[in-house]
């Protein structure tokens, strides 16, 4: 069955069910985990915990990384 | 030149460089090298999940440069604290350039929100470098709550206007017990030299380097200007006089007077 996550403010539907963990989500989105920090429902998730962080439908996930800035 | 000490770190370069607006990571890396900088600012943004994102951090030599994450985009103290904590989680770095700019047109910093965020962040173990208007009272308050520097603006961010806040920056420099970094609005190497001659401890430059026709050469020009201004300050500039004082001897042999 399809399930939904809110990623960076946009709803994304997973037709085959959610990725089990944050690491799997990043793989699914083809994002290099080494350069990313995440927040789930406003709580920061450390990179070392990505593989142990389970996802549930309806969560709001922010994926953030460094860019150039002054 | 004396070393610059911030918190427990020492820097031989007094030019901080911002990494925004560069045409490519390669040009940015070469400009950083030419600037001889040991402190570069970076920002946090959402990952674009539809497109490939390049990793600009890979282009920065972290053995030579300390990374200074900023809180750009924060409109109040809560957002700035949240961004600071994200930056620390992402990088392991507990230094932060604190900036709170609610108005996108002039990007002037909100002093009361900046002070509020600074108090929270210092207590949370951050080394806080706040970007502020050239307000000597606010600078003292930030120093008193434990900020590692104060960073007054010369003129609005990216405006290249030079030092429009000179009289107030001079008061901040006179009163500060933490390093004073003149940030924002420095559009030419001469502006940076002027700030250093005034006794600023360092300057932060982004737009003037990144948007130059040749950012690498401009980075070098700023490096030389910062060094020249600092050496002049340490040496002590001579006093100004109203009347002339001849540089050549005024021998009187041309006329019998």
Coordinates of C-alpha atoms in Angstrom, one line a residue:
Chain A
X1 CA 0.0 0.0 0.0
X2 CA 1.2 3.6 -0.6
X3 CA 2.4 5.7 2.3
X4 CA 3.4 9.3 2.5
X5 CA 6.3 11.3 4.0
X6 CA 6.6 15.0 4.0
X7 CA 10.1 15.7 2.7
X8 CA 11.5 19.3 2.7
X9 CA 7.9 20.6 2.8
X10 CA 6.6 18.4 0.0
X11 CA 4.5 15.3 0.3
X12 CA 6.1 12.3 -1.3
X13 CA 4.2 9.1 -1.9
X14 CA 5.9 5.7 -1.7
X15 CA 3.7 3.2 -3.7
X16 CA 5.6 0.2 -2.4
X17 CA 5.6 1.2 1.2
X18 CA 8.1 3.4 3.1
X19 CA 11.8 2.8 3.2
X20 CA 12.5 1.2 6.6
X21 CA 15.2 3.6 7.8
X22 CA 16.5 7.1 7.1
X23 CA 19.5 5.6 5.5
X24 CA 17.3 3.7 3.1
X25 CA 15.3 6.8 2.3
X26 CA 18.5 8.6 1.3
X27 CA 19.5 5.7 -0.9
X28 CA 16.1 5.7 -2.4
X29 CA 16.5 9.5 -3.2
X30 CA 20.1 9.0 -4.4
X31 CA 21.4 11.5 -1.8
X32 CA 24.9 11.0 -0.4
X33 CA 24.3 10.6 3.4
X34 CA 27.9 11.8 4.2
X35 CA 27.0 15.4 3.3
X36 CA 23.5 15.6 4.8
X37 CA 21.9 16.4 8.2
X38 CA 18.3 15.5 8.9
X39 CA 15.5 16.6 11.1
X40 CA 12.4 14.4 11.8
X41 CA 9.4 16.2 13.2
X42 CA 11.7 19.0 14.4
X43 CA 14.2 16.7 16.1
X44 CA 17.8 16.6 14.7
X45 CA 19.0 13.1 13.8
X46 CA 22.8 12.6 13.9
X47 CA 24.3 11.1 10.8
X48 CA 25.6 8.1 12.8
X49 CA 22.0 7.3 13.7
X50 CA 20.6 7.3 10.2
X51 CA 20.8 3.6 9.8
X52 CA 19.0 2.9 13.1
X53 CA 16.3 5.6 12.6
X54 CA 13.0 3.9 11.6
X55 CA 10.5 5.9 9.6
X56 CA 6.7 6.0 10.0
X57 CA 4.1 7.3 7.6
X58 CA 3.2 11.0 8.0
X59 CA 6.5 12.1 9.4
X60 CA 7.9 15.5 8.3
X61 CA 11.6 15.1 7.3
X62 CA 14.0 17.9 6.6
X63 CA 17.2 17.0 4.6
X64 CA 19.7 19.8 4.8
X65 CA 23.3 20.3 3.6
X66 CA 26.0 23.0 3.3
X67 CA 26.1 25.4 0.4
X68 CA 28.2 28.5 -0.3
X69 CA 27.3 31.5 1.9
X70 CA 28.8 34.7 3.3
Chain B
X1 CA 51.8 40.8 12.0
X2 CA 50.4 39.6 15.3
X3 CA 48.3 36.5 15.3
X4 CA 44.5 36.9 15.6
X5 CA 43.1 34.9 18.6
X6 CA 39.4 34.0 18.7
X7 CA 38.2 31.8 21.5
X8 CA 41.2 29.3 21.8
X9 CA 42.2 29.4 18.1
X10 CA 45.0 31.4 16.5
X11 CA 44.9 32.7 12.9
X12 CA 47.7 34.3 11.0
X13 CA 45.3 35.5 8.3
X14 CA 43.0 38.3 9.1
X15 CA 40.8 37.9 6.0
X16 CA 37.7 35.8 6.3
X17 CA 36.1 34.8 3.0
X18 CA 32.5 34.0 2.3
X19 CA 31.8 31.2 -0.2
X20 CA 28.5 32.4 -1.7
X21 CA 28.0 33.6 -5.3
X22 CA 31.1 31.9 -6.8
X23 CA 30.6 30.7 -10.4
X24 CA 32.0 27.3 -9.6
X25 CA 33.6 25.3 -6.8
X26 CA 36.9 25.3 -8.6
X27 CA 37.0 29.1 -8.8
X28 CA 36.0 29.3 -5.1
X29 CA 38.8 26.9 -4.1
X30 CA 41.4 28.9 -6.0
X31 CA 40.1 32.2 -4.6
X32 CA 40.3 30.8 -1.1
X33 CA 43.9 29.7 -1.8
X34 CA 44.8 33.2 -3.2
X35 CA 43.2 34.9 -0.3
X36 CA 45.3 32.9 2.1
X37 CA 42.3 32.8 4.4
X38 CA 42.0 30.4 7.4
X39 CA 38.3 31.1 8.0
X40 CA 35.5 30.5 5.4
X41 CA 31.8 30.9 5.9
X42 CA 29.2 28.5 4.7
X43 CA 25.4 28.3 4.8
X44 CA 22.8 25.6 5.2
X45 CA 20.0 24.9 2.7
X46 CA 17.4 22.2 2.0
X47 CA 18.6 19.4 -0.3
X48 CA 16.9 19.6 -3.6
X49 CA 15.6 16.0 -3.7
X50 CA 14.6 16.2 -7.4
X51 CA 18.1 17.2 -8.7
X52 CA 21.7 16.3 -8.1
X53 CA 23.3 18.6 -5.5
X54 CA 27.1 19.1 -5.6
X55 CA 29.0 19.0 -2.4
X56 CA 30.9 22.3 -2.1
X57 CA 32.6 21.3 1.1
X58 CA 34.7 18.8 -0.8
X59 CA 36.4 21.8 -2.6
X60 CA 37.5 23.4 0.7
X61 CA 40.9 22.4 2.2
X62 CA 39.8 21.9 5.8
X63 CA 43.4 21.5 7.0
X64 CA 44.0 25.2 6.0
X65 CA 40.6 26.6 6.7
X66 CA 38.3 26.6 9.6
X67 CA 34.6 26.3 8.5
X68 CA 32.3 28.9 9.9
X69 CA 28.6 27.9 9.4
X70 CA 26.3 30.9 9.3
X71 CA 22.6 31.2 10.2
X72 CA 21.6 33.1 7.0
X73 CA 17.9 32.8 6.3
X74 CA 17.0 33.0 10.0
X75 CA 14.4 35.7 10.7
X76 CA 14.3 35.4 14.5
X77 CA 16.3 34.0 17.4
X78 CA 14.5 30.6 17.4
X79 CA 15.3 30.0 13.7
X80 CA 18.9 31.0 14.2
X81 CA 19.3 28.6 17.2
X82 CA 17.7 25.8 15.1
X83 CA 20.1 26.5 12.2
X84 CA 23.1 26.6 14.5
X85 CA 22.2 23.2 16.0
X86 CA 21.7 21.7 12.5
X87 CA 25.0 23.1 11.4
X88 CA 26.8 21.6 14.4
X89 CA 25.1 18.2 13.7
X90 CA 26.1 18.4 10.1
X91 CA 29.7 19.4 10.6
X92 CA 30.7 18.7 14.1
X93 CA 31.8 22.4 14.3
X94 CA 30.5 24.4 17.3
X95 CA 31.5 27.8 15.7
X96 CA 28.7 29.8 14.2
X97 CA 28.4 33.2 12.5
X98 CA 25.1 34.3 14.0
X99 CA 23.0 36.4 11.7
X100 CA 19.3 37.2 12.0
X101 CA 18.0 39.2 9.1
X102 CA 14.2 39.6 9.0
X103 CA 14.1 42.1 6.1
X104 CA 15.3 40.6 2.8
X105 CA 15.7 44.0 1.1
X106 CA 18.4 45.5 3.2
X107 CA 19.3 42.3 5.1
X108 CA 20.0 44.4 8.2
X109 CA 20.5 42.4 11.4
X110 CA 17.9 42.3 14.2
X111 CA 19.8 43.2 17.3
X112 CA 17.4 42.1 20.0
X113 CA 16.8 38.7 18.3
X114 CA 20.6 38.3 17.8
X115 CA 21.3 39.0 21.5
X116 CA 18.6 36.5 22.5
X117 CA 20.0 33.8 20.2
X118 CA 23.6 34.5 21.3
X119 CA 22.7 33.9 25.0
X120 CA 21.1 30.5 24.2
X121 CA 24.0 29.4 21.9
X122 CA 26.8 30.4 24.3
X123 CA 25.1 28.4 27.0
X124 CA 24.8 25.5 24.6
X125 CA 28.5 25.5 24.1
X126 CA 28.8 27.4 20.8
X127 CA 31.5 29.8 19.9
X128 CA 29.4 32.7 18.6
X129 CA 30.5 35.3 16.1
X130 CA 27.4 37.6 15.8
X131 CA 26.8 39.8 12.7
X132 CA 25.4 43.1 13.9
X133 CA 24.7 46.7 12.9
X134 CA 27.6 49.0 14.0
X135 CA 25.9 49.5 17.4
X136 CA 28.5 49.9 20.2
X137 CA 25.9 49.2 23.0
X138 CA 24.8 46.0 21.4
X139 CA 28.4 45.0 20.8
X140 CA 29.1 45.4 24.5
X141 CA 26.0 43.3 25.5
X142 CA 27.0 40.5 23.1
X143 CA 30.6 40.6 24.5
X144 CA 29.1 40.4 28.0
X145 CA 27.0 37.3 27.3
X146 CA 30.1 35.5 26.0
X147 CA 30.4 36.0 22.3
X148 CA 33.8 35.3 20.8
X149 CA 33.8 38.3 18.5
X150 CA 31.6 41.1 17.3
X151 CA 31.1 41.6 13.5
X152 CA 29.7 45.0 12.7
X153 CA 28.6 45.8 9.2
X154 CA 30.4 48.4 7.1
X155 CA 27.3 48.8 4.8
X156 CA 24.5 46.4 3.7
X157 CA 25.5 42.9 2.7
X158 CA 26.7 42.7 -0.9
X159 CA 26.3 46.4 -1.5
X160 CA 30.0 47.2 -2.1
X161 CA 29.5 50.6 -0.5
X162 CA 32.5 50.5 1.8
X163 CA 32.6 51.7 5.4
X164 CA 29.4 53.9 5.9
X165 CA 29.4 53.2 9.7
X166 CA 32.9 54.4 10.4
X167 CA 32.3 56.5 13.5
X168 CA 30.4 53.7 15.2
X169 CA 32.9 51.0 14.3
X170 CA 35.6 53.2 15.8
X171 CA 33.7 53.3 19.1
X172 CA 33.2 49.5 18.9
X173 CA 36.9 48.9 18.3
X174 CA 37.8 51.3 21.2
X175 CA 35.5 49.5 23.7
X176 CA 35.8 45.8 22.6
X177 CA 37.7 43.2 24.6
X178 CA 36.9 40.6 21.9
X179 CA 38.1 40.8 18.3
X180 CA 36.1 43.1 16.0
X181 CA 35.5 41.7 12.5
X182 CA 34.2 44.2 10.0
X183 CA 31.7 42.3 7.9
X184 CA 29.5 43.1 4.9
X185 CA 29.7 45.9 2.3
X186 CA 33.4 46.0 1.8
X187 CA 33.5 46.4 -2.0
X188 CA 37.2 47.1 -2.7
X189 CA 40.6 46.2 -1.2
X190 CA 40.9 49.9 -0.2
X191 CA 37.8 49.5 2.0
X192 CA 39.4 46.4 3.7
X193 CA 42.7 48.3 4.2
X194 CA 40.8 51.2 5.8
X195 CA 39.0 48.9 8.2
X196 CA 42.3 47.3 9.2
X197 CA 44.0 50.7 9.6
X198 CA 41.2 51.7 11.9
X199 CA 42.1 48.8 14.1
X200 CA 39.7 46.1 13.1
X201 CA 41.0 42.7 14.0
X202 CA 39.8 41.1 10.7
X203 CA 37.4 41.6 7.8
X204 CA 35.0 39.3 6.1
X205 CA 34.6 39.6 2.3
X206 CA 32.4 37.6 0.0
X207 CA 30.6 39.5 -2.8
X208 CA 33.5 41.7 -3.8
X209 CA 35.7 38.6 -4.4
X210 CA 33.1 36.1 -5.7
X211 CA 31.5 38.5 -8.3
X212 CA 34.8 40.0 -9.5
X213 CA 35.7 39.5 -13.1
X214 CA 38.7 37.4 -11.8
X215 CA 37.9 36.3 -8.3
X216 CA 41.3 34.7 -7.8
X217 CA 43.1 38.0 -8.5
X218 CA 40.7 40.0 -6.5
X219 CA 41.2 37.6 -3.6
X220 CA 44.9 38.2 -3.8
X221 CA 44.3 42.0 -3.9
X222 CA 42.2 41.7 -0.7
X223 CA 44.9 39.6 1.0
X224 CA 47.5 42.3 0.3
X225 CA 45.2 45.1 1.4
X226 CA 44.4 43.4 4.7
X227 CA 48.0 42.8 5.4
X228 CA 49.0 46.4 4.4
X229 CA 46.2 47.9 6.6
X230 CA 47.1 45.7 9.6
X231 CA 50.8 46.4 9.4
X232 CA 50.1 50.2 9.2
X233 CA 47.8 49.9 12.2
X234 CA 50.4 48.0 14.2
X235 CA 53.1 50.5 13.2
X236 CA 51.0 53.5 14.0
X237 CA 49.8 56.0 11.4
X238 CA 51.3 59.5 11.8
X239 CA 49.2 62.3 13.0
X240 CA 47.3 64.6 10.6
X241 CA 48.1 68.4 10.4
X242 CA 46.2 71.3 8.8
X243 CA 49.4 72.9 7.3
X244 CA 52.0 71.4 5.0
X245 CA 55.2 70.1 6.4
X246 CA 57.9 70.0 3.7
X247 CA 59.3 66.6 2.7
X248 CA 62.2 68.1 0.9
X249 CA 64.7 70.6 2.5
X250 CA 63.7 74.2 1.7
X251 CA 67.2 75.5 0.8
X252 CA 67.1 79.2 0.2
X253 CA 69.9 79.6 -2.4
X254 CA 67.5 80.4 -5.3
X255 CA 66.6 83.8 -3.8
X256 CA 68.5 86.2 -1.7
X257 CA 66.0 86.9 1.1

